[in-house]
Coordinates of C-alpha atoms (C1' of nucleotides) in Angstrom, one line a residue:
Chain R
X1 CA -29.3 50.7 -10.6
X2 CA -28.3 47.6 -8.9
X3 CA -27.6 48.2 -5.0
X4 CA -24.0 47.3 -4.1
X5 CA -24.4 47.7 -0.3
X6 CA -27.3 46.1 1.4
X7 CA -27.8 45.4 4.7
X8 CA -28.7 42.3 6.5
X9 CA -30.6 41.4 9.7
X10 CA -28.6 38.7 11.9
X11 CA -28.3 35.4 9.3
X12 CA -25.5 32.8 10.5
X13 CA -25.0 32.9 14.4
X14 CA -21.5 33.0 15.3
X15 CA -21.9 29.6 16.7
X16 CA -22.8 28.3 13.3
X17 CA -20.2 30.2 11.4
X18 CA -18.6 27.6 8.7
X19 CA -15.5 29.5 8.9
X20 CA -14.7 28.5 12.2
X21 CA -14.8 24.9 11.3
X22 CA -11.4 25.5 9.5
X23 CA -8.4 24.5 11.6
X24 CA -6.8 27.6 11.1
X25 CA -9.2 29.4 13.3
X26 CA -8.5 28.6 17.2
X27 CA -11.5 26.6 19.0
X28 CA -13.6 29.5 21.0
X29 CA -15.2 28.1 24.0
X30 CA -19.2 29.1 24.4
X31 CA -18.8 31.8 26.3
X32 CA -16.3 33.5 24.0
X33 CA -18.9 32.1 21.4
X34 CA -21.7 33.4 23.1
X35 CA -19.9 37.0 23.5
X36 CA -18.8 37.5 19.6
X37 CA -22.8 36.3 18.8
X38 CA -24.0 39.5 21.0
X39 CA -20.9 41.7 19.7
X40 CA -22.2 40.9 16.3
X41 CA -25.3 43.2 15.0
X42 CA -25.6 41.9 11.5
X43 CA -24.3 41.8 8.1
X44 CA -24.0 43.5 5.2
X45 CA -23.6 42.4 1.7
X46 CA -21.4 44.2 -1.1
X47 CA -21.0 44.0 -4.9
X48 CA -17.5 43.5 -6.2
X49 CA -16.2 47.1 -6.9
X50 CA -18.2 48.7 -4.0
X51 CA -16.1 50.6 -1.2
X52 CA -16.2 49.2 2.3
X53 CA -14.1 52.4 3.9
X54 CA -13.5 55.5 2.3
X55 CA -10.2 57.4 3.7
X56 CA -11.0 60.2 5.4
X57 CA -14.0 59.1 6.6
X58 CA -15.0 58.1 10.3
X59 CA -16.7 54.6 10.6
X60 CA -18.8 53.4 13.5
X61 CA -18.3 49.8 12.7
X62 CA -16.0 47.0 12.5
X63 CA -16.1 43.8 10.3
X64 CA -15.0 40.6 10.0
X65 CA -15.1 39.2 6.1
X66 CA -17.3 35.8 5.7
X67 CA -17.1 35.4 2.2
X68 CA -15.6 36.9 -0.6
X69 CA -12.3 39.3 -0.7
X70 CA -11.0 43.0 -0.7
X71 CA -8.5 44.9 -1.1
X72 CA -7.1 48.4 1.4
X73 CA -5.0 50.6 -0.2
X74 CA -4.2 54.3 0.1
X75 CA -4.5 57.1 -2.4
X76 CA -1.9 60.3 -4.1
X77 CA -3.6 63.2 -4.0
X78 CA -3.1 62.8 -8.0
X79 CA -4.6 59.3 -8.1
X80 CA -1.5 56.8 -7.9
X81 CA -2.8 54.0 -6.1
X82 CA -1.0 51.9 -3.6
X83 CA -2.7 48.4 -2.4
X84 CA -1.9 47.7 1.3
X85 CA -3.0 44.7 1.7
X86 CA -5.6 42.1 0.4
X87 CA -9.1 41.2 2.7
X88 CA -9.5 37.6 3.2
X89 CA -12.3 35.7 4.8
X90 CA -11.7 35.7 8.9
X91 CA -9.7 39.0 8.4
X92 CA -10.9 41.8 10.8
X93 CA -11.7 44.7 9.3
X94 CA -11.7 48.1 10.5
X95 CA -9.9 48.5 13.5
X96 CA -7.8 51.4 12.9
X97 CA -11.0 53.8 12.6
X98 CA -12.5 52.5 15.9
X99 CA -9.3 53.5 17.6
X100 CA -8.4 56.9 15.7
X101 CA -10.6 59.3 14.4
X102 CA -10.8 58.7 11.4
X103 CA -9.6 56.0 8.1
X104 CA -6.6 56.0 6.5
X105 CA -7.2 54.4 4.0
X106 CA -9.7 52.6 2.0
X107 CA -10.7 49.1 1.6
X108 CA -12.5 48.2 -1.4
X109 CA -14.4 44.7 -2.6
X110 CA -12.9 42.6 -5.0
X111 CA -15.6 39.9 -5.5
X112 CA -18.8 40.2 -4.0
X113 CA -18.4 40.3 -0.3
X114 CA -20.5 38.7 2.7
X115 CA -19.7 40.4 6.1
X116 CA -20.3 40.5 9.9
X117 CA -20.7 43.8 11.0
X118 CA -19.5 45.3 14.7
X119 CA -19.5 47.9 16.7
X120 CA -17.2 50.5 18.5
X121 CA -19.2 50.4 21.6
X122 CA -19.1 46.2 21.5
X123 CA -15.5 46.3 21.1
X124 CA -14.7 48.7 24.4
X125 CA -17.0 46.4 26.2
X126 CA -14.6 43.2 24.6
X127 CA -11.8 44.8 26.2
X128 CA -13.4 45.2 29.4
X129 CA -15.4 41.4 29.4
X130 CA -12.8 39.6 28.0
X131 CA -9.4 39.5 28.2
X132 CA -8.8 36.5 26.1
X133 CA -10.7 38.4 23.1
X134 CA -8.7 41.6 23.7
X135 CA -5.7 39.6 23.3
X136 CA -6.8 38.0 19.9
X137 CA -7.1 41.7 18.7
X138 CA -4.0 42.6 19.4
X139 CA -2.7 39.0 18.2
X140 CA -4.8 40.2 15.0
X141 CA -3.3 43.6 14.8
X142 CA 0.2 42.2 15.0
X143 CA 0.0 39.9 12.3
X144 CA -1.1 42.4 10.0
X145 CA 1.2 44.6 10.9
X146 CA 3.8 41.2 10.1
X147 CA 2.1 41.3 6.3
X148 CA 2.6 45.0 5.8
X149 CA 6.6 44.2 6.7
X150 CA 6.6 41.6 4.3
X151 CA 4.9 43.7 1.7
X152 CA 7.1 46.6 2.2
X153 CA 10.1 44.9 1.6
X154 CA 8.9 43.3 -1.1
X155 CA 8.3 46.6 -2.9
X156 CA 11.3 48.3 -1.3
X157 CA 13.7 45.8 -2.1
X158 CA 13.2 43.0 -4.5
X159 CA 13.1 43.3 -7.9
X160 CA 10.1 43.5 -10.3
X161 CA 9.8 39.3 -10.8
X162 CA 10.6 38.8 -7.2
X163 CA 7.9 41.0 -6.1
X164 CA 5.3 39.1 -8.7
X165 CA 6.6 35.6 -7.3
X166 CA 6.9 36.7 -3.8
X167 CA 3.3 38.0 -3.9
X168 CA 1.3 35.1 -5.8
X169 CA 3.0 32.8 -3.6
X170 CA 1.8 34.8 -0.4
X171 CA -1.7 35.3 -1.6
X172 CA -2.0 31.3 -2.8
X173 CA -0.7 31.0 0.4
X174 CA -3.5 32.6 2.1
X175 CA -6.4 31.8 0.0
X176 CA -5.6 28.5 0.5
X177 CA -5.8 28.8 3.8
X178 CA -8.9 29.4 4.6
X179 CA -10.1 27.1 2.0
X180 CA -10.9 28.8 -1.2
X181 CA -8.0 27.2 -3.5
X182 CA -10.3 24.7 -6.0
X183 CA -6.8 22.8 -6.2
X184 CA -3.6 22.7 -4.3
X185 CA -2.2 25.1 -6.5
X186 CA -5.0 26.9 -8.6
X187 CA -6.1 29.9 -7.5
X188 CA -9.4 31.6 -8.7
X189 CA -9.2 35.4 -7.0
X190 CA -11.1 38.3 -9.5
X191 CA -7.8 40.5 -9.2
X192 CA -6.1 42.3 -12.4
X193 CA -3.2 42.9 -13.6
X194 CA -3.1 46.2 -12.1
X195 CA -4.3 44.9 -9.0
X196 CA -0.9 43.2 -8.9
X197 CA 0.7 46.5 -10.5
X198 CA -0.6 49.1 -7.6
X199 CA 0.1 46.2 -4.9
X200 CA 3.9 46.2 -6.1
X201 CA 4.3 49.4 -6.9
X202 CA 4.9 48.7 -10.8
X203 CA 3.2 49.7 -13.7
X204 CA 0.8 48.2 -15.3
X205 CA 2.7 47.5 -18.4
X206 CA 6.0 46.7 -16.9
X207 CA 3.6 44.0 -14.6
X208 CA 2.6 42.5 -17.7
X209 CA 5.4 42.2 -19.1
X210 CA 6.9 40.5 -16.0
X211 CA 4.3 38.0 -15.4
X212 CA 4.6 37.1 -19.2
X213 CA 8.0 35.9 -18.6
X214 CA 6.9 33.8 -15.7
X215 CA 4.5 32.6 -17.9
X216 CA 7.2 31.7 -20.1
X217 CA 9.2 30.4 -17.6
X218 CA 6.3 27.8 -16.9
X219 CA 5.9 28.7 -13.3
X220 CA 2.7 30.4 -13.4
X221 CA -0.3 30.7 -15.8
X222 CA -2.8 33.5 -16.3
X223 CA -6.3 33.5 -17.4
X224 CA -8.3 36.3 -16.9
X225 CA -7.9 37.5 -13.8
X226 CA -7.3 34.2 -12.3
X227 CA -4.0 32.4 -12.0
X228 CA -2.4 29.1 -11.8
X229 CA 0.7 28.5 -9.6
X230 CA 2.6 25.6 -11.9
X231 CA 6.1 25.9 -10.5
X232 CA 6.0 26.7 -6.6
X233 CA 9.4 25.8 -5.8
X234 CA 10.5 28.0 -8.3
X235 CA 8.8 30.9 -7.6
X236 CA 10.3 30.8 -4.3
X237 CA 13.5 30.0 -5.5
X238 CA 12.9 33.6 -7.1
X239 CA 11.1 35.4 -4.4
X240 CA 14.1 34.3 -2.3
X241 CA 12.5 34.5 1.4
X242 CA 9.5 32.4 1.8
X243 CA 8.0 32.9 5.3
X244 CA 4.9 30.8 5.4
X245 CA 3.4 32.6 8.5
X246 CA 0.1 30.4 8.6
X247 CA -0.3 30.3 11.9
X248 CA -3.6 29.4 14.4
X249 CA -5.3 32.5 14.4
X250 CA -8.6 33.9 16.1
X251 CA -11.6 34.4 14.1
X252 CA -13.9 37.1 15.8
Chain J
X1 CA 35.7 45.6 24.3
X2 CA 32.9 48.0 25.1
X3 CA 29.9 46.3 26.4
X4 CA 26.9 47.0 23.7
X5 CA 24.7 46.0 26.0
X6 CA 23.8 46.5 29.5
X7 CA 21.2 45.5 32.1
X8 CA 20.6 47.7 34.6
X9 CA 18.0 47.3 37.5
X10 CA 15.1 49.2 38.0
X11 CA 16.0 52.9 37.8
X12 CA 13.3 55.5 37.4
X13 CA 10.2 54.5 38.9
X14 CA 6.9 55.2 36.2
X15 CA 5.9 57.8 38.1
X16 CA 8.7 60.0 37.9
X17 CA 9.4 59.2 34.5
X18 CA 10.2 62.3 32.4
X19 CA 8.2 61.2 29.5
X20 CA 5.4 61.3 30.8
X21 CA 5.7 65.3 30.9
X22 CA 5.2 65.8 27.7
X23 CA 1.4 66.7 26.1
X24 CA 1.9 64.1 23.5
X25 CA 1.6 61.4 26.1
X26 CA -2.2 60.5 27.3
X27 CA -2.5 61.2 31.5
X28 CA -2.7 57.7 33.5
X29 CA -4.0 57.4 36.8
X30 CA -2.8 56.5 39.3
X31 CA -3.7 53.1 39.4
X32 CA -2.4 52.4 36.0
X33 CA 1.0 54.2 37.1
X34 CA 1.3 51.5 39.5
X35 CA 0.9 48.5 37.4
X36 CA 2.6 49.8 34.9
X37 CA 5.3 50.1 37.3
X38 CA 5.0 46.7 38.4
X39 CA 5.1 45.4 34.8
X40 CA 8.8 47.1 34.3
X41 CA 10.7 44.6 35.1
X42 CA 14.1 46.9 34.6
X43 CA 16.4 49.0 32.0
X44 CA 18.3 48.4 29.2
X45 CA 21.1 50.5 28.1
X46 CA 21.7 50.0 24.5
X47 CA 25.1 51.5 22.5
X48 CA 24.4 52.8 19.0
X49 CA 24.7 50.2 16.7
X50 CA 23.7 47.7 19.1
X51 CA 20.7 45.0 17.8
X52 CA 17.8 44.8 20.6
X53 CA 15.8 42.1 18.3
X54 CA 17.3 39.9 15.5
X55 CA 14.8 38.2 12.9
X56 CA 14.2 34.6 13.8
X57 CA 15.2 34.3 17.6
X58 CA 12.7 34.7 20.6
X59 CA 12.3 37.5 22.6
X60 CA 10.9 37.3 26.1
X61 CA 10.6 40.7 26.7
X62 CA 8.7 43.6 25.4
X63 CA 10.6 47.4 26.0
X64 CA 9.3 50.8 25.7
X65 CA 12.0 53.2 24.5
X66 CA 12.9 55.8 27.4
X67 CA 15.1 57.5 25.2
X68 CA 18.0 57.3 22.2
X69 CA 16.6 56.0 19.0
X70 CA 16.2 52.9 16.9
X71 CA 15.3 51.3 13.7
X72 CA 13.7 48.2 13.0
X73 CA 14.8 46.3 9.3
X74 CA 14.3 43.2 7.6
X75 CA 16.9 41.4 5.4
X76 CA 16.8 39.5 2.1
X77 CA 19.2 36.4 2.3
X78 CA 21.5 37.9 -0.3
X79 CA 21.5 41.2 2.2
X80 CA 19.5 43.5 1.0
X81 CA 18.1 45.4 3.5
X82 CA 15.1 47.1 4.3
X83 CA 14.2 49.7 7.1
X84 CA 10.4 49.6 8.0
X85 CA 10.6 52.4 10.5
X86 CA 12.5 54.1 12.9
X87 CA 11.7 53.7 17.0
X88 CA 11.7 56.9 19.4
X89 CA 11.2 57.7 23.0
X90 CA 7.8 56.5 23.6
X91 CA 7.4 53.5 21.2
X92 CA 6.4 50.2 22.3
X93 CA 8.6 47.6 20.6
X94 CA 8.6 43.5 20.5
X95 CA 4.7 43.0 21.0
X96 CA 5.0 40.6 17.5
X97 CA 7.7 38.5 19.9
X98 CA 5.5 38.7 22.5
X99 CA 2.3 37.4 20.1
X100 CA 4.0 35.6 17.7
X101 CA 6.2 33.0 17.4
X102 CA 9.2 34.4 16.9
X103 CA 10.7 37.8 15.4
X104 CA 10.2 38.6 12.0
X105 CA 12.4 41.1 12.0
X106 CA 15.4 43.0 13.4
X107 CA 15.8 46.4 15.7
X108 CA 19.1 48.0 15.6
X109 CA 20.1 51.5 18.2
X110 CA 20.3 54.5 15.8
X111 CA 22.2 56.4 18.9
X112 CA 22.8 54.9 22.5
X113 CA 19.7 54.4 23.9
X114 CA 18.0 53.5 27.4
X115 CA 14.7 51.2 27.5
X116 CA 12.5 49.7 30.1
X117 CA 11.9 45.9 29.8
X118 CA 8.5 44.0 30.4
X119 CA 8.3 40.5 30.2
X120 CA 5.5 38.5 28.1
X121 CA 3.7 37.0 31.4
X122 CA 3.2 40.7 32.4
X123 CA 1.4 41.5 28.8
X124 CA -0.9 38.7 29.3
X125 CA -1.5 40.1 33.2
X126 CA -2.3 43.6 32.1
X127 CA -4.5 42.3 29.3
X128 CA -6.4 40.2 32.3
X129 CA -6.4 43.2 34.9
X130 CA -6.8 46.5 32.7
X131 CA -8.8 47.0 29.9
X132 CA -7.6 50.7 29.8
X133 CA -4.0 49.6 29.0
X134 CA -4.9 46.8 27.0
X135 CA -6.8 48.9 25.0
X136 CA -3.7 50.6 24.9
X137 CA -1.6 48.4 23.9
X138 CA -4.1 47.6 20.7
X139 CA -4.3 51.4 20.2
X140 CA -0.4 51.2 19.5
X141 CA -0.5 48.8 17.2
X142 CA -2.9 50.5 15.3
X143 CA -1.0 53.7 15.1
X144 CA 2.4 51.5 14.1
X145 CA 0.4 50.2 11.4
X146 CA -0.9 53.3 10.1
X147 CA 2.8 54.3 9.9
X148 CA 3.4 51.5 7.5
X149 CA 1.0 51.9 5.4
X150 CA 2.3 55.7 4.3
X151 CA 5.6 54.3 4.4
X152 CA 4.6 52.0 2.1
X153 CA 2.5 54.5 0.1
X154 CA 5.6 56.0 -0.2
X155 CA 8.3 53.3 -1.6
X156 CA 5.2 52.2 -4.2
X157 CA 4.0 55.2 -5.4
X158 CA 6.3 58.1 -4.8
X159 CA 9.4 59.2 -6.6
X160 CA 12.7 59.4 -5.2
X161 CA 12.5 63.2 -4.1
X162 CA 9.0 62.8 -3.2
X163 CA 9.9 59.9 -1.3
X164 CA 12.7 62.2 0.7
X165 CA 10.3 65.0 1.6
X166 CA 7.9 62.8 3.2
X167 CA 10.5 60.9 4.8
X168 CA 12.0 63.8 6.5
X169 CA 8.9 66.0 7.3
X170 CA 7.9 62.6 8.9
X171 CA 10.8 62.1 10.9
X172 CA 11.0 65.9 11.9
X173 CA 7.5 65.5 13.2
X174 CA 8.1 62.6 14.7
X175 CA 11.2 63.8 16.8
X176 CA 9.4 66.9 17.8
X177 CA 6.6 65.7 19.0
X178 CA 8.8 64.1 21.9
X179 CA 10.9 66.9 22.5
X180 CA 14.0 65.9 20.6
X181 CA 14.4 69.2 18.3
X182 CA 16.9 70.9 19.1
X183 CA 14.8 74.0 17.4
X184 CA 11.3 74.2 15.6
X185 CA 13.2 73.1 12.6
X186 CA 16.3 71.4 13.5
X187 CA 16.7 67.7 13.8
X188 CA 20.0 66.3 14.9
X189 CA 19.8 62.4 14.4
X190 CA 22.5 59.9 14.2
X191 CA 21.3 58.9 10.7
X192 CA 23.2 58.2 7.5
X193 CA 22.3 58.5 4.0
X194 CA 22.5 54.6 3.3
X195 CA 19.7 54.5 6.4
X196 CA 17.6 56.7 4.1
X197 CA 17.9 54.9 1.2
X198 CA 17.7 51.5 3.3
X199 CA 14.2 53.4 4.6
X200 CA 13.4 54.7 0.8
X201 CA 14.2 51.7 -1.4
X202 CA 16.7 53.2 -3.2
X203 CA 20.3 52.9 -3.6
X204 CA 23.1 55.1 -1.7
X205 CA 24.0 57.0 -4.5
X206 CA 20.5 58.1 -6.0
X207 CA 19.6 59.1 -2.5
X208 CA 22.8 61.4 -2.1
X209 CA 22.0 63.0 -5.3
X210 CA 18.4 63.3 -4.4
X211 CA 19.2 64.9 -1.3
X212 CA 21.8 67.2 -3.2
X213 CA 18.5 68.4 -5.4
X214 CA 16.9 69.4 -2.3
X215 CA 19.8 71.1 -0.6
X216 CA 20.4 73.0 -3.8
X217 CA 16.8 73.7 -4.1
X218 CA 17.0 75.1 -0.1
X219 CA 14.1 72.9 1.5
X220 CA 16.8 71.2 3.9
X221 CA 20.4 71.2 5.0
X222 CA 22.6 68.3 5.6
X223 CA 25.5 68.3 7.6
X224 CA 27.4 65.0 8.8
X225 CA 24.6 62.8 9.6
X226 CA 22.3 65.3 10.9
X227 CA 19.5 67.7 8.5
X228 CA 17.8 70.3 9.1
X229 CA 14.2 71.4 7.6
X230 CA 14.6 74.9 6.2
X231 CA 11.6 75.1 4.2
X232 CA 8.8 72.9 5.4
X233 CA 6.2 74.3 3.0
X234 CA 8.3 73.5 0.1
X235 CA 8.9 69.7 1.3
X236 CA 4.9 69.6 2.2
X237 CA 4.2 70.2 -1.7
X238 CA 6.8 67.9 -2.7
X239 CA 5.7 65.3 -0.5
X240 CA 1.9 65.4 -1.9
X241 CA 0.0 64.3 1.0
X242 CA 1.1 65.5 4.5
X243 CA -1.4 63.2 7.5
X244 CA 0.2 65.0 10.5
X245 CA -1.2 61.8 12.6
X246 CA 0.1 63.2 16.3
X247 CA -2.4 62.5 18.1
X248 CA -2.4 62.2 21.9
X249 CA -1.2 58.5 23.0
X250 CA -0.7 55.8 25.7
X251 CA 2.9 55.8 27.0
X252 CA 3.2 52.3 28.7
Chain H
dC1 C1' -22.5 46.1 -33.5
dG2 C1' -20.2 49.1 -30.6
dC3 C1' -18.3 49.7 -26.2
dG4 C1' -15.8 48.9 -22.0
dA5 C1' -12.7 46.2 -19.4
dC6 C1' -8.7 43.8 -19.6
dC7 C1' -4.5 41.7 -21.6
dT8 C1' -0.6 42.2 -24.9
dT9 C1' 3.1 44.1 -27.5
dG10 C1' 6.3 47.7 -29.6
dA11 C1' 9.1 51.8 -29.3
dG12 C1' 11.4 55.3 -27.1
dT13 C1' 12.6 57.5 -22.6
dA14 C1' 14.1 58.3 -18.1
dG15 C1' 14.6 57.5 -13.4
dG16 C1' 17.3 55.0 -10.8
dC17 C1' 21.2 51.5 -10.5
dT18 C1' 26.2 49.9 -10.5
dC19 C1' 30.9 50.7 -10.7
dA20 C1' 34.5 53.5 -9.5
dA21 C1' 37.1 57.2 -7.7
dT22 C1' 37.8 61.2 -4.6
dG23 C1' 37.5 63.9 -0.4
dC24 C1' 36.9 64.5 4.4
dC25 C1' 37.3 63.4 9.1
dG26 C1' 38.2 61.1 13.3
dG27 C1' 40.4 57.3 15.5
dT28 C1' 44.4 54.3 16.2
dG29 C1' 48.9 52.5 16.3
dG30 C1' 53.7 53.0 15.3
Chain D
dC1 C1' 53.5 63.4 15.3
dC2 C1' 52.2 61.2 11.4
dA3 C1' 50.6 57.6 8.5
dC4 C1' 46.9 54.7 7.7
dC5 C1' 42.3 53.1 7.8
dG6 C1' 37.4 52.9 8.0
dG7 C1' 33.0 55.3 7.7
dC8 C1' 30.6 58.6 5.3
dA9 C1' 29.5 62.0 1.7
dT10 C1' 30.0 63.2 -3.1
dT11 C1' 30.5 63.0 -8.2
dG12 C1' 31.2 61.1 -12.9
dA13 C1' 30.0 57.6 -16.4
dG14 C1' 27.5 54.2 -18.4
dC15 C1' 23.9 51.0 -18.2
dC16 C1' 19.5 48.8 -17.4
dT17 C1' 15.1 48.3 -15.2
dA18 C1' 11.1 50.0 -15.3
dC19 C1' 8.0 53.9 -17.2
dT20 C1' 5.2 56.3 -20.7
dC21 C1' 2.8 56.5 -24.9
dA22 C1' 0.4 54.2 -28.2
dA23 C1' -1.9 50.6 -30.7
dG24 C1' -4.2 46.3 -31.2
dG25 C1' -6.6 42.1 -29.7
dT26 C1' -10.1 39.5 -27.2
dC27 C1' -14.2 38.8 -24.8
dG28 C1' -18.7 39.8 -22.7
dC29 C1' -22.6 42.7 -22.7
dG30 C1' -26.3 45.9 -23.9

DNA sequence: CGCGACCTTGAGTAGGCTCAATGCCGGTGG
DNA sequence: CCACCGGCATTGAGCCTACTCAAGGTCGCG
């Protein structure tokens, strides 16, 4: 049986970290540098399909993904799935269960998954150290909370070809970011079709169906499970609110 | 023409606050009281229908909610509208101004309300002076985020009753938990149906007949924008999954 | 070669939507 | 004092978006 969790000693010091070398992570200065490097205790390696959280259950650590992406989403007690969010690399994982008791959700990986691992204790003693730090953790907590807005009124409001433009725009958006788009507008992420489905609250078929016509309409293509943004303007034309949020962020 | 909204200076000092009575709210010292105090920079008095944030401007100024209610929304350009959650005494509102940019979405008073205002400079002091509060202040985010995320379980996954049972146990809770129900059971908030449905993702109409179901089925009672929960146990089974999350929390 | 994961398509259903009209109530102005 | 109006709840009718059930296709893998 192949291990889909595995734990690493220290690797890349945060000092090294490629990700920081994209501009969309602010410049630390050493000491910050030399603060994240002792806040860090290792890293841990997961397969694609292996849980990071499990909801319900408490978890002593905190992460910050350096390769690879997930996926959080919540649970019906009768298995209807609902995907929060999506994991990308520099995304800070994790915080809700160091400041509650317990998850509320679950995060699960997508592709296989590289990341730095954390601690509760190290991130009390951030907030007493360093208020620069504490602030990016906030900064970090707001933001997401700014996707989860987004994302709910997406599937609150728009309809089902609004939500599929709205969302592969956002999530080209974002993987191009931080530099894992092979081309402008090609975008290779492992994610199904009912991925997309339990992200937009749709069903599977229905999401099929409505990805076929953008298909159609030549503004997307889909290969197995990667897909091609062909048209952007119009897929923003049809998503009909395009907030490109990229801003400067912190990269702990 | 009435004045919607008013600034008033300081009024009640932190330390008297009435607010701070109740269990819900986590003890501060002293020391905190003070600069907590300091960071109040004055009151707002809000009348109901009044916006406190509007998506796309600045906001200087972060307020905690001394008492009244709110909601905060987001809009499509064609009007659509979606409410992401509702604000109550206690609730820390416009730290995505203060972090961000600007607002990327709206706040509107539910019923006349009364707030305390901070000012940005004053986040970014307590984040260099306490790292109690700013703990805090992360700790809040965290909880609003949590919030999302079963609201948006909810307008994915649920169905339109199930949708109304959680929303309204939620609510209930919600308003208890700071002393607002009239009785164990008994909620009286300014709220119409077409804020549930705004809250629900569904249209006026399917909501009122939804709502009907449930009168008829005697798990609440609705009388001119007000409901009462007359059998909780029967809304906890509709609603599937019921995360009482009241836990004990900063009051800034 | 069979199986599992994923995408696709058809057919029928239903949950939820829109349009439209009615009733109630409180406020306002004549 | 009453007529009118606007905001809110309610109900009927018909439609359509999105769902379910079901089958079939492709591809990679053991």
């Amino acid at each position: 049986m192949a291990k889909t969790k595995e734990l690493v000693g220290r690797q890349v010091p945060c000092q090294l970290c490629p990700l920081r070398k994209l501009k969309i992570f602010r410049p630390f200065n050493p000491e910050e540098l030399a603060f994240v490097s002792r806040f860090k205790t290792g890293e841990v390696v997961l397969k694609a399909g292996a849980p990071l959280f499990l909801e319900g259950a408490t978890s002593a650590h905190l992460y910050t993904v350096l390769s690879g992406l997930a996926f959080r989403y919540k649970l019906l007690p009768d298995g209807r799935r609902q995907i929060l969010n999506y994991c990308m690399p520099g995304d800070f994982l994790g915080l809700q269960g160091s400041v509650m008791h317990e998850m509320q959700h679950s995060v699960e990986a997508l592709s296989d998954m590289v990341l730095c691992i954390f601690n509760r204790e190290g991130l009390w003693r951030l907030f007493e150290s360093h208020a620069g730090l504490s602030f990016d953790v906030t900064w970090l907590a707001a933001r997401s909370e700014q996707m989860l807005d987004q994302q709910l009124l997406s599937v609150g409001r728009r309809s089902a070809a609004e939500r599929c433009a709205h969302l592969l725009l956002h999530l080209a958006d974002r993987v191009a970011e931080v530099g894992l788009a092979r081309s402008r507008h090609t975008i290779r992420i492992p994610i199904t079709q009912q991925h997309i489905a339990d992200t937009l609250g749709l069903s599977l078929v229905h999401t099929n169906r409505t990805l076929g016509r953008l298909m159609r309409l030549g503004a997307i293509r889909w290969r197995e499970q990667e897909f091609e943004i062909l048209d952007r303007d119009q897929l923003a034309e049809l998503a009909g609110d395009d907030e490109t949020s990229s801003a400067v962020r912190p990269l702990l």
